[in-house]
GROMACS .gro file of C-alpha atoms in nm:
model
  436
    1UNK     CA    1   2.889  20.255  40.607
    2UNK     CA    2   2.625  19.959  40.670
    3UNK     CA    3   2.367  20.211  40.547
    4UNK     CA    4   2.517  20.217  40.231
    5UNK     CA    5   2.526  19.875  40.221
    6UNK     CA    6   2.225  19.789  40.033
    7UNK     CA    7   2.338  20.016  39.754
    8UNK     CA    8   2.588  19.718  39.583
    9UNK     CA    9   2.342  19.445  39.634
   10UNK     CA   10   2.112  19.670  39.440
   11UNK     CA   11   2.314  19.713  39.164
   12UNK     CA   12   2.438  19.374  39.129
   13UNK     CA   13   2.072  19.263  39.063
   14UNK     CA   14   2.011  19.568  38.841
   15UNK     CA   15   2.318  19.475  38.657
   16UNK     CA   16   2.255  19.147  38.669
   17UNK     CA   17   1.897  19.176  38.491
   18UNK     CA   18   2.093  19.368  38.206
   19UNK     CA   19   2.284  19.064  38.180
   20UNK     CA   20   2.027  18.852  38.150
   21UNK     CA   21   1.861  19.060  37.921
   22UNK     CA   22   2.105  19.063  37.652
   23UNK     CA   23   2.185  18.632  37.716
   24UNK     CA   24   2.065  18.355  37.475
   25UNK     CA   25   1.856  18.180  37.736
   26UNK     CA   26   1.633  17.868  37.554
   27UNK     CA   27   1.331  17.958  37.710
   28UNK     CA   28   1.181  18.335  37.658
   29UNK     CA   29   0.970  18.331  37.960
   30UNK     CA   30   1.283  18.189  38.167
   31UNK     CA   31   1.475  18.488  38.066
   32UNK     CA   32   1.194  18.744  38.075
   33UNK     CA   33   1.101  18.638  38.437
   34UNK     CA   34   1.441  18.625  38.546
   35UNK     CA   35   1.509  19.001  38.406
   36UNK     CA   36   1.175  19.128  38.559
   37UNK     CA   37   1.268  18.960  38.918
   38UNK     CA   38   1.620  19.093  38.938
   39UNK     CA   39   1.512  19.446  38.775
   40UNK     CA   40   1.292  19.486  39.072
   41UNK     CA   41   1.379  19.340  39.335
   42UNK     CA   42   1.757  19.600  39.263
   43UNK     CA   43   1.514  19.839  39.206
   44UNK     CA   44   1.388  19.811  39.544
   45UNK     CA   45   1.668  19.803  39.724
   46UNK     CA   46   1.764  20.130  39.582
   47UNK     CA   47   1.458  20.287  39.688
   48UNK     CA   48   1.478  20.177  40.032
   49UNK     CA   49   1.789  20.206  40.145
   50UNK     CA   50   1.837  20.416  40.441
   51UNK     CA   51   2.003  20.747  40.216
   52UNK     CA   52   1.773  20.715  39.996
   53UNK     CA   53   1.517  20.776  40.189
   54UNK     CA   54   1.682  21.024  40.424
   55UNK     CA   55   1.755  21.175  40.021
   56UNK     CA   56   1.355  21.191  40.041
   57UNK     CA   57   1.318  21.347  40.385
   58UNK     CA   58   1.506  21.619  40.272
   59UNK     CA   59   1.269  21.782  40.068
   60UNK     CA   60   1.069  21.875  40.315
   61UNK     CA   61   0.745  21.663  40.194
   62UNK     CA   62   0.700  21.412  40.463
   63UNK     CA   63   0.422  21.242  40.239
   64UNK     CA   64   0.689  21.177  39.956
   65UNK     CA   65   0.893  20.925  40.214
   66UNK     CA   66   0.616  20.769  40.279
   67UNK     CA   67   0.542  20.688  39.920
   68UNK     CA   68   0.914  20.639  39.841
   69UNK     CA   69   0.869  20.302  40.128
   70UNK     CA   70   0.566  20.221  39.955
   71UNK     CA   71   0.710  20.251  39.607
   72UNK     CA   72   0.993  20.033  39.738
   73UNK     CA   73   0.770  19.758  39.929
   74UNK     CA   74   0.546  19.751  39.532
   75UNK     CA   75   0.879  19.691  39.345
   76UNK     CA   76   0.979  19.412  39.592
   77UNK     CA   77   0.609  19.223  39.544
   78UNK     CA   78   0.662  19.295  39.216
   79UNK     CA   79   0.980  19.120  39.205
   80UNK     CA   80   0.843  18.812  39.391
   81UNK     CA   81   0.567  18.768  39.174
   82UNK     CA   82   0.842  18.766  38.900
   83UNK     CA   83   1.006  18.463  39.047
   84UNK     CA   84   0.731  18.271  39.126
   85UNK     CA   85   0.648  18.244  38.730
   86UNK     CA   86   0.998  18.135  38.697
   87UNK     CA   87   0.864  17.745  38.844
   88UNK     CA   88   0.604  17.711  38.565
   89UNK     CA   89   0.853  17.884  38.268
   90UNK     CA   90   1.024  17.607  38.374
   91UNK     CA   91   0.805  17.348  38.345
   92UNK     CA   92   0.705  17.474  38.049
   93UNK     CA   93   1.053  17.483  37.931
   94UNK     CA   94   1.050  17.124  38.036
   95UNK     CA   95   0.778  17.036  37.831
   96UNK     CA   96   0.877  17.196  37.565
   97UNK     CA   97   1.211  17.045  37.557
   98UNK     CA   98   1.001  16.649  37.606
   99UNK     CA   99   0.802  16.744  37.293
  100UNK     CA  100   1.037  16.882  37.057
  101UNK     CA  101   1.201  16.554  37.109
  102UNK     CA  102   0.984  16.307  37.024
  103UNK     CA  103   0.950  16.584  36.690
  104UNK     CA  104   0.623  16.762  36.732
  105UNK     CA  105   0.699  17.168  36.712
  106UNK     CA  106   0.388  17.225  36.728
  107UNK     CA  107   0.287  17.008  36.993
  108UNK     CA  108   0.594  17.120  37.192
  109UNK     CA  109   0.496  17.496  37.150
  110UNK     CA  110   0.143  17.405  37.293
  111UNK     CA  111   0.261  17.218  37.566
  112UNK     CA  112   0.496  17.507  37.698
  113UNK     CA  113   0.177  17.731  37.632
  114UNK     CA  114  -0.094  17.541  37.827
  115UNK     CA  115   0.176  17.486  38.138
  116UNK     CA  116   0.220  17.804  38.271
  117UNK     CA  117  -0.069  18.001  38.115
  118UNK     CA  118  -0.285  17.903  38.411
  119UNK     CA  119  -0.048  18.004  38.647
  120UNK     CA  120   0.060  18.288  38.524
  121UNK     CA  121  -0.284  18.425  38.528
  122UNK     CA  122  -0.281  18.352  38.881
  123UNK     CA  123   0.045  18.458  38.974
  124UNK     CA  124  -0.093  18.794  38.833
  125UNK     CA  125  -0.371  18.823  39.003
  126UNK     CA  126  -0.247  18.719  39.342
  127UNK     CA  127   0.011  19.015  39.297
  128UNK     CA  128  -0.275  19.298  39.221
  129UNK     CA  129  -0.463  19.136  39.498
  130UNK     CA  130  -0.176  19.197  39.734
  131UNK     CA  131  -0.092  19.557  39.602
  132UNK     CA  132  -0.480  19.658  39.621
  133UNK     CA  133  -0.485  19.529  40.014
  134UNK     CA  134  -0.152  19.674  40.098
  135UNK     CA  135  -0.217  20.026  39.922
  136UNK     CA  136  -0.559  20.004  40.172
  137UNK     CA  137  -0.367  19.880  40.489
  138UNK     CA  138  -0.152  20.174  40.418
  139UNK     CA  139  -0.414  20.430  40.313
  140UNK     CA  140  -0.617  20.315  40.651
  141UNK     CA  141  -0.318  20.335  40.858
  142UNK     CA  142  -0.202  20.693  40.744
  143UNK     CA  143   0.157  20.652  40.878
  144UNK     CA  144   0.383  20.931  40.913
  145UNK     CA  145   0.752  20.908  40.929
  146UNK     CA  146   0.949  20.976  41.250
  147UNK     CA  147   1.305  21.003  41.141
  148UNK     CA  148   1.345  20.662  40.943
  149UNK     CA  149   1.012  20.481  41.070
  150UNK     CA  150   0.672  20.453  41.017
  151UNK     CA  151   0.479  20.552  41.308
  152UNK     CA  152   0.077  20.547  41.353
  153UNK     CA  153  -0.165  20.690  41.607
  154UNK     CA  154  -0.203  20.444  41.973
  155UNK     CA  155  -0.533  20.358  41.767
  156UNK     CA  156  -0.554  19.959  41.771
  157UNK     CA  157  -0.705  19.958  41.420
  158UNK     CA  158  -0.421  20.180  41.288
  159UNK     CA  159  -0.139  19.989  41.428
  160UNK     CA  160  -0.315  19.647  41.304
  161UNK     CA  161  -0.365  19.788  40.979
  162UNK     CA  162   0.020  19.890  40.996
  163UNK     CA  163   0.112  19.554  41.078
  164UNK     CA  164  -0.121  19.387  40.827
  165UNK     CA  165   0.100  19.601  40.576
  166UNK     CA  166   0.335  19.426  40.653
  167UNK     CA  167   0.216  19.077  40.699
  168UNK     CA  168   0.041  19.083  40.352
  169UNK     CA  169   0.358  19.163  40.172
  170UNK     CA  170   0.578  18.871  40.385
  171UNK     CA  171   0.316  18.631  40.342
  172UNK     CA  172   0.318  18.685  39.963
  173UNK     CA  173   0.688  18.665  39.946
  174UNK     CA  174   0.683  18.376  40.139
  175UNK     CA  175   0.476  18.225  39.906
  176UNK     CA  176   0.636  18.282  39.615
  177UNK     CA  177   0.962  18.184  39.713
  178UNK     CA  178   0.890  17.855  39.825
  179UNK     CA  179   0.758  17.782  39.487
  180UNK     CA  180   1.034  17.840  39.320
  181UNK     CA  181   1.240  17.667  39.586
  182UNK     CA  182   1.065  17.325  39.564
  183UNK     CA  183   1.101  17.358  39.173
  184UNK     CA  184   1.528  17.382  39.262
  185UNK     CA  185   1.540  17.124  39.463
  186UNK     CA  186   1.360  16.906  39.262
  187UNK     CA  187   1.566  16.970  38.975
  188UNK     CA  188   1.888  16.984  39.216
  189UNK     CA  189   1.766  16.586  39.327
  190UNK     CA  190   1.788  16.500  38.960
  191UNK     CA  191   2.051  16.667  38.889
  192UNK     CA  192   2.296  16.482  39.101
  193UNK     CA  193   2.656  16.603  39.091
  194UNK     CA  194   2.818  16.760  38.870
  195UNK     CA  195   2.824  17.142  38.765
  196UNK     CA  196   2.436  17.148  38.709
  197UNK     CA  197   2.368  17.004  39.013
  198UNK     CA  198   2.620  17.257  39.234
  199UNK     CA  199   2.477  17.542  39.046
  200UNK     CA  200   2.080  17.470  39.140
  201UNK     CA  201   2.221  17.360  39.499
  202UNK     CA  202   2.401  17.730  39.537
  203UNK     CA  203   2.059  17.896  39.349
  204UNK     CA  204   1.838  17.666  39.642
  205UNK     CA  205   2.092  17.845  39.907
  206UNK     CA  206   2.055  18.202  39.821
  207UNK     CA  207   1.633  18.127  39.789
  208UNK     CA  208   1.671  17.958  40.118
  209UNK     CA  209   1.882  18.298  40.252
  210UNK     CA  210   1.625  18.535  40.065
  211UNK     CA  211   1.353  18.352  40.300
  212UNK     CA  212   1.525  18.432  40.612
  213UNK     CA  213   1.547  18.772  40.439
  214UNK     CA  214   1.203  18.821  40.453
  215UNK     CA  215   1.121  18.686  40.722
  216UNK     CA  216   1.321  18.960  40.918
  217UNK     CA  217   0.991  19.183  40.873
  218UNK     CA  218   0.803  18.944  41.133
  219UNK     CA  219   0.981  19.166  41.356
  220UNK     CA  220   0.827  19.438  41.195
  221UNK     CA  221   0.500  19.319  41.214
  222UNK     CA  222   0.525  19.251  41.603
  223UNK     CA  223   0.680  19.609  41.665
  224UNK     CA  224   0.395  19.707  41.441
  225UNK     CA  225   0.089  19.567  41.624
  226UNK     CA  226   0.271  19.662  41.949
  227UNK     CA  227   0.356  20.000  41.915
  228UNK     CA  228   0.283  20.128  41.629
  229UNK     CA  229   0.631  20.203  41.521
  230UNK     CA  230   0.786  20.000  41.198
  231UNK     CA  231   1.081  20.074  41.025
  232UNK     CA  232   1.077  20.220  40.663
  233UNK     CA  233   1.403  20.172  40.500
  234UNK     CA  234   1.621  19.839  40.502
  235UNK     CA  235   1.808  19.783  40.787
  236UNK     CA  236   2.151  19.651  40.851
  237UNK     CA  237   2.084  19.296  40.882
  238UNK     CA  238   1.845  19.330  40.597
  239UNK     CA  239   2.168  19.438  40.437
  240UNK     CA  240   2.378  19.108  40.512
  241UNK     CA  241   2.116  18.846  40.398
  242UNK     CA  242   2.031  19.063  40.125
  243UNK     CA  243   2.406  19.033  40.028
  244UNK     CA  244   2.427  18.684  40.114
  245UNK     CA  245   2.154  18.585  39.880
  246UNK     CA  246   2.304  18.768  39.581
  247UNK     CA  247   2.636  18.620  39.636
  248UNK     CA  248   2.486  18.268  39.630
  249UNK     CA  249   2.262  18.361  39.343
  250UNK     CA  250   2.582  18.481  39.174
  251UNK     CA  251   2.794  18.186  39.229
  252UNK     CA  252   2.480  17.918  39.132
  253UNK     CA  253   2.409  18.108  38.789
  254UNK     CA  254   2.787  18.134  38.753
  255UNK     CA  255   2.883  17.766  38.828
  256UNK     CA  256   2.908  17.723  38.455
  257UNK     CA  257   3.144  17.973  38.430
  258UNK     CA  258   3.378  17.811  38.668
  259UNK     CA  259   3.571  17.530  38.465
  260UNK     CA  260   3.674  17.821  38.202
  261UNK     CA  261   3.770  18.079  38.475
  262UNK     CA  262   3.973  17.782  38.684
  263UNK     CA  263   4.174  17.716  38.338
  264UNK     CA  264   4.210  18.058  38.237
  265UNK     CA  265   4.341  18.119  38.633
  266UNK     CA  266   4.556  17.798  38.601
  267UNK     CA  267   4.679  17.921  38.259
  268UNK     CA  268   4.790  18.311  38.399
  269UNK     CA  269   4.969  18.080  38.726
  270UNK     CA  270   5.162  17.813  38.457
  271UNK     CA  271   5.268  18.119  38.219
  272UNK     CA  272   5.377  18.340  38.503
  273UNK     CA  273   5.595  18.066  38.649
  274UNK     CA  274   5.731  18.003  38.325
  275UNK     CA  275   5.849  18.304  38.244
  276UNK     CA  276   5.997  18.355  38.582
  277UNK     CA  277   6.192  18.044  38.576
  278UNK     CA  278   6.350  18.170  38.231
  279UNK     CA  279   6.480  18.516  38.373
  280UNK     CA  280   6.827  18.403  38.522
  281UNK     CA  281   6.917  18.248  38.149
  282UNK     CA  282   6.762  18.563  37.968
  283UNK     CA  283   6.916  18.818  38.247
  284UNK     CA  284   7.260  18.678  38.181
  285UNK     CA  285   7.150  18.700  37.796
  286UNK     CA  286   7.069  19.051  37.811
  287UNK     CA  287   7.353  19.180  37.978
  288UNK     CA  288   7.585  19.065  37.731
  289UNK     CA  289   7.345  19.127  37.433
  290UNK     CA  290   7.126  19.436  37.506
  291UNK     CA  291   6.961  19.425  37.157
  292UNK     CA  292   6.762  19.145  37.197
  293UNK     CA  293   6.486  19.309  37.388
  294UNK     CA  294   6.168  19.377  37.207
  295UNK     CA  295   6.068  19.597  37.470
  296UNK     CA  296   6.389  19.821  37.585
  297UNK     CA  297   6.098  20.040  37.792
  298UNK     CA  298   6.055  19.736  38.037
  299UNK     CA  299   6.307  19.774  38.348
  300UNK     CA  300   6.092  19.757  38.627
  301UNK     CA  301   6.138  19.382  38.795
  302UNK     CA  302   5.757  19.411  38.768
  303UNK     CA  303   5.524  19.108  38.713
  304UNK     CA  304   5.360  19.154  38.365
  305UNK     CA  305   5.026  19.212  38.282
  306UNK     CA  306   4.966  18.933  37.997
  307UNK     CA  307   5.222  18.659  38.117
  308UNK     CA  308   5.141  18.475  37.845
  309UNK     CA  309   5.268  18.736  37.574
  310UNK     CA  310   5.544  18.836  37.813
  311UNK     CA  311   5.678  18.456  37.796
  312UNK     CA  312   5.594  18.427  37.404
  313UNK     CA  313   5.833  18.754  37.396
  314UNK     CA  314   6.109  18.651  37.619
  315UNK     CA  315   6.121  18.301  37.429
  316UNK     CA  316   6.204  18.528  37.134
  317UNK     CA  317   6.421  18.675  37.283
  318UNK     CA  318   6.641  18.449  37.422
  319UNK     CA  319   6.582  18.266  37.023
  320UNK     CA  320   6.755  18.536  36.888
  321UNK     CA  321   7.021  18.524  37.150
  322UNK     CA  322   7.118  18.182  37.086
  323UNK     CA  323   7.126  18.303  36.683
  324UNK     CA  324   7.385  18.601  36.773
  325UNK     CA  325   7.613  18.355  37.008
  326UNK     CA  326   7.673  18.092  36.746
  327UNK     CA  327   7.907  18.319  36.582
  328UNK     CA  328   8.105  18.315  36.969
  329UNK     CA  329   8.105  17.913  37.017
  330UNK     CA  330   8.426  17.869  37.153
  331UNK     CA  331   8.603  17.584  36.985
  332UNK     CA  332   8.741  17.454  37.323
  333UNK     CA  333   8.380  17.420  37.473
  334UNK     CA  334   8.367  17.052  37.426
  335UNK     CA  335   8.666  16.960  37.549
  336UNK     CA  336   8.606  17.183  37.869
  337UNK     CA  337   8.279  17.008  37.859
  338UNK     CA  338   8.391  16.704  37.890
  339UNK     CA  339   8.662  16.740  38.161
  340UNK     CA  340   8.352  16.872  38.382
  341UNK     CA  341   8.103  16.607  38.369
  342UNK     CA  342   8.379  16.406  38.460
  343UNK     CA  343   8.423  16.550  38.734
  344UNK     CA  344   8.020  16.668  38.781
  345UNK     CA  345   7.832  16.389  38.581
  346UNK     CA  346   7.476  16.511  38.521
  347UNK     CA  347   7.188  16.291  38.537
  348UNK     CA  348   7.140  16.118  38.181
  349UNK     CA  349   6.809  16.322  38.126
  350UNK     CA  350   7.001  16.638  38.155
  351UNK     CA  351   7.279  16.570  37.925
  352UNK     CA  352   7.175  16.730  37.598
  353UNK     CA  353   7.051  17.056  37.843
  354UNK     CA  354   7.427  17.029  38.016
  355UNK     CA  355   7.575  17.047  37.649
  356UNK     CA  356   7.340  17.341  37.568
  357UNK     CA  357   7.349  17.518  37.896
  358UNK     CA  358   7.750  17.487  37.865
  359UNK     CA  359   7.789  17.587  37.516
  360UNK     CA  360   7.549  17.913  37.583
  361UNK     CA  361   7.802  18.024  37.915
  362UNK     CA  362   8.106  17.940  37.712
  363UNK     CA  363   7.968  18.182  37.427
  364UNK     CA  364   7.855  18.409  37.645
  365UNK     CA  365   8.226  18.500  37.798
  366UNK     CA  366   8.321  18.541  37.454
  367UNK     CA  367   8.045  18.769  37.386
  368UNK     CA  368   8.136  18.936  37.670
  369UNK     CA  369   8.469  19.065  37.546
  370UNK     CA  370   8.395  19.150  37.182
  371UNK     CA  371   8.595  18.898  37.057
  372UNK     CA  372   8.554  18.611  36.728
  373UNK     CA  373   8.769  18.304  36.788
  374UNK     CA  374   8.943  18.266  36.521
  375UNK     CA  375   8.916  17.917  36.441
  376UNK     CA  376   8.522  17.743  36.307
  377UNK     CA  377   8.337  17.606  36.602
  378UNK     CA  378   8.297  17.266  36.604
  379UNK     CA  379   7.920  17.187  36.462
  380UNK     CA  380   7.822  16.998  36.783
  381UNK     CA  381   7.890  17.331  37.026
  382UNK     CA  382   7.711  17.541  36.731
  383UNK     CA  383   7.395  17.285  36.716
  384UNK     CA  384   7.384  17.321  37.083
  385UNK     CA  385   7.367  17.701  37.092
  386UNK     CA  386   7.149  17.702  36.846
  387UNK     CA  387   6.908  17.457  36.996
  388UNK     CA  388   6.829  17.100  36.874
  389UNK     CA  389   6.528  17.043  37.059
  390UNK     CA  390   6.196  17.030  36.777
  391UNK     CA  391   5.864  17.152  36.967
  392UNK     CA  392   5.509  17.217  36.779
  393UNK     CA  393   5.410  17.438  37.065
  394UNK     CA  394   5.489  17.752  37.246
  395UNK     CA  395   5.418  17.549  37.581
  396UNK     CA  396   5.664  17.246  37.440
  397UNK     CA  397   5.951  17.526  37.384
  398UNK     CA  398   5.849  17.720  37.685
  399UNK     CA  399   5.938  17.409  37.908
  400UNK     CA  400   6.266  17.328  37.734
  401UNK     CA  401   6.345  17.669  37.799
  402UNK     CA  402   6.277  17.596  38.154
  403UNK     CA  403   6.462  17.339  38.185
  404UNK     CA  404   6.774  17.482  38.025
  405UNK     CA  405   6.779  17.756  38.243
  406UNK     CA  406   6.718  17.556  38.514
  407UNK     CA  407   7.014  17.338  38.447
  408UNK     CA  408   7.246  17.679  38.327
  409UNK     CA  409   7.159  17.833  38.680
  410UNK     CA  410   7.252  17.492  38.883
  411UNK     CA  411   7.451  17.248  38.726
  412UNK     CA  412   7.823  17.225  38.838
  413UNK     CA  413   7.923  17.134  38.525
  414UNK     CA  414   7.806  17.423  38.326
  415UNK     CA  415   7.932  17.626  38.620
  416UNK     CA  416   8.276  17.477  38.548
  417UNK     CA  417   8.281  17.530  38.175
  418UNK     CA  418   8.178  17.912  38.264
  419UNK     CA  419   8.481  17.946  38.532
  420UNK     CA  420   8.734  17.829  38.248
  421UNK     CA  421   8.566  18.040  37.990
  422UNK     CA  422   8.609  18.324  38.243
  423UNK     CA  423   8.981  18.242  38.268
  424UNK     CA  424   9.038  18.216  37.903
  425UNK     CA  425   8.889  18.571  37.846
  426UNK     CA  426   9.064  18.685  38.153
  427UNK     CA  427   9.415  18.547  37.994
  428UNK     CA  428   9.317  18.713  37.673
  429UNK     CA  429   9.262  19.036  37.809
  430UNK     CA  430   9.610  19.013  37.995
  431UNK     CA  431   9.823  18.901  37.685
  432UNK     CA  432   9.616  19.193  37.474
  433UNK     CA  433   9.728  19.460  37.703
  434UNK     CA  434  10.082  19.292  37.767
  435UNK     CA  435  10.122  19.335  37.355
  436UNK     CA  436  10.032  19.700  37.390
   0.00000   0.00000   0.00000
């Protein structure tokens, strides 16, 4: 399995170039860089992965492996060179930026121009200096492969030449990554704290873990010049600080992501514990009035998928149960009321939720057995099932909600208008079937 490793770090830099491709990114160069880094350097992985490779082997050439580890090592120097020019784009993006304020297009335009075109031109020729002496360290060494590594004669100037392969491409890494690290964490310093400042602190990490990266080949140099034996593909560590720079990359370019993902999170958390906290009203709702469902399909005690619609539906539903009850109010609610928060008083703030929660239970035994009462509710116990509260907000009538249920599921006084309720049907039942 570690061989495979290098396969998702791969594509999350492939990917990621796509995604950078297709962003609004102010400066051009910034974004073009960026794609032409991450392209590459996924592109390399890919190629040198261990199965890839052994993919390779299997053909029979021995030659074409050879080349595949080459093709790989040109993509990765490649993909340095790519994010070296990322320090001057951004200079040049800083310039750019200085002069546009102070009102001079044209000047700023210029400014980003003359900033980076120098050394750009020498970021470009330092990388075909570096493939032209690696393609001759390589041609002069004439490595074949034994299973996954290079090997070269006991000749001293073929296993130097092996090692200076090697060496060339480090050095040029090396290079290039510590100019784009000092550019970080001088922008990082003046950055201070704050989302911009985490972000280029988490971009300096994964730099900072893609030079320990690379400087895993030193080993490969010294087995190089020793014995003439190097290893083609990626290895296993190479895998875990390959991994570990992408997921640091990923989290710095993604820090601005994070206040929108934390409230979307903290949104799914609030609506899920909403609408849990309203199923013991709604359950008891449902039972007794089956046709308020808007989705009968839904048994499963399953959490839902969209909270949020799932609570906008159940406080619909339980709406139009408090609509179909008002025709149950039991005119003898607020006298049973009253008896019971004499004997369980409820805090002051839950009064109006007590008269609700008590008027819905009451109604709800009524419900229960099919029948009317005959005489007109009194308006107070129809207000009440009804609901008096006035919210603008889905979240305001969500939490009322809430809190009745809260109150219908534990308040002893509620629980004592329900018991009486329960006798009253109970008695009507027995004098119904005592007339028959």
């Amino acid at each position: 399995m570690s061989n495979l490793a290098l396969y998702p770090v791969g594509l999350f830099f492939v990917l990621s170039a796509a995604h950078f491709a297709r962003s609004r990114i102010d400066s051009r160069a910034t974004a073009r860089y960026t794609c032409y880094g991450t392209a590459l350097l996924g592109a390399a992985l890919l190629v040198l992965a261990p199965p890839t490779i052994r993919a390779v082997q299997g053909t029979g050439v021995a030659v074409l492996a050879v080349l595949a580890i080459v093709l790989g090592d040109g993509l990765r120097d490649g993909a340095a060179a790519a994010i070296r020019l990322l320090a001057p784009a951004l200079r040049a993006a800083d310039a750019a930026a200085h002069a546009a304020q102070a009102g001079n297009a044209e000047a700023a335009g210029n400014a980003a121009r003359a900033v980076h075109r120098h050394e750009v031109r020498g970021g470009l020729a330092l990388l075909g200096t570096v493939l032209g002496l690696r393609l001759a360290l390589i041609t002069a060494a004439a490595p074949g492969l034994t299973g996954e590594d290079l090997t070269v004669g006991p000749e001293l100037s073929a296993r130097l030449a092996l090692a200076g392969y090697t060496a060339v491409g480090m050095l040029h890494t090396t290079v290039c990554l510590v100019a784009l690290l000092r550019e970080l964490v001088r922008r990082a310093r003046a950055a201070g704290p704050g989302r911009l400042g985490t972000g280029l602190r988490l971009l300096t990490g994964g730099l900072v873990a893609g030079l320990l990266w690379n400087a895993w080949s030193m080993d490969d140099v010294l087995r190089a010049a020793a014995t003439g034996i190097q290893d083609g593909p990626e290895d296993t560590l190479c895998a875990v600080l390959g991994g570990l720079c992408a997921a640091l990359i990923a989290a710095g370019l993604g820090s601005t992501l994070w206040p929108a993902a934390a409230g979307a999170v903290r949104g799914w958390v609030h609506a899920h514990r909403r609408y849990r906290a309203l199923t013991p009203l709604w359950r008891d709702l449902h039972t007794v009035l089956p046709q308020i469902a808007l989705d009968p399909a839904r048994r499963l005690p399953l959490p839902p998928r969209d909270p949020q619609f799932a609570l906008y539906r159940r406080i619909i539903e339980i709406h139009d149960a408090r609509l179909i009850l008002r025709q149950h109010c039991d005119p003898r609610t607020a006298q049973w009321l009253d008896q019971a928060t004499r004997r369980f008083p409820p805090p002051c703030d839950h009064a109006a939720a007590t008269a609700e929660a008590a008027a819905l239970a009451a109604a709800l035994e009524l419900a229960a057995s099919g029948a009317v009462p005959e005489a007109a509710a009194p308006q107070a116990v129809l207000s009440a099932v009804a609901g008096t509260t006035a919210t603008d907000t889905m979240d305001g009538e969500a939490e009322h909600l809430a809190h009745l249920a809260r109150v219908y599921a534990t308040c002893p006084a509620v629980a004592e208008v329900r018991t009486r309720a329960r006798a009253e049907r109970a008695r009507a039942a027995s004098a119904a079937g005592a007339l028959r």
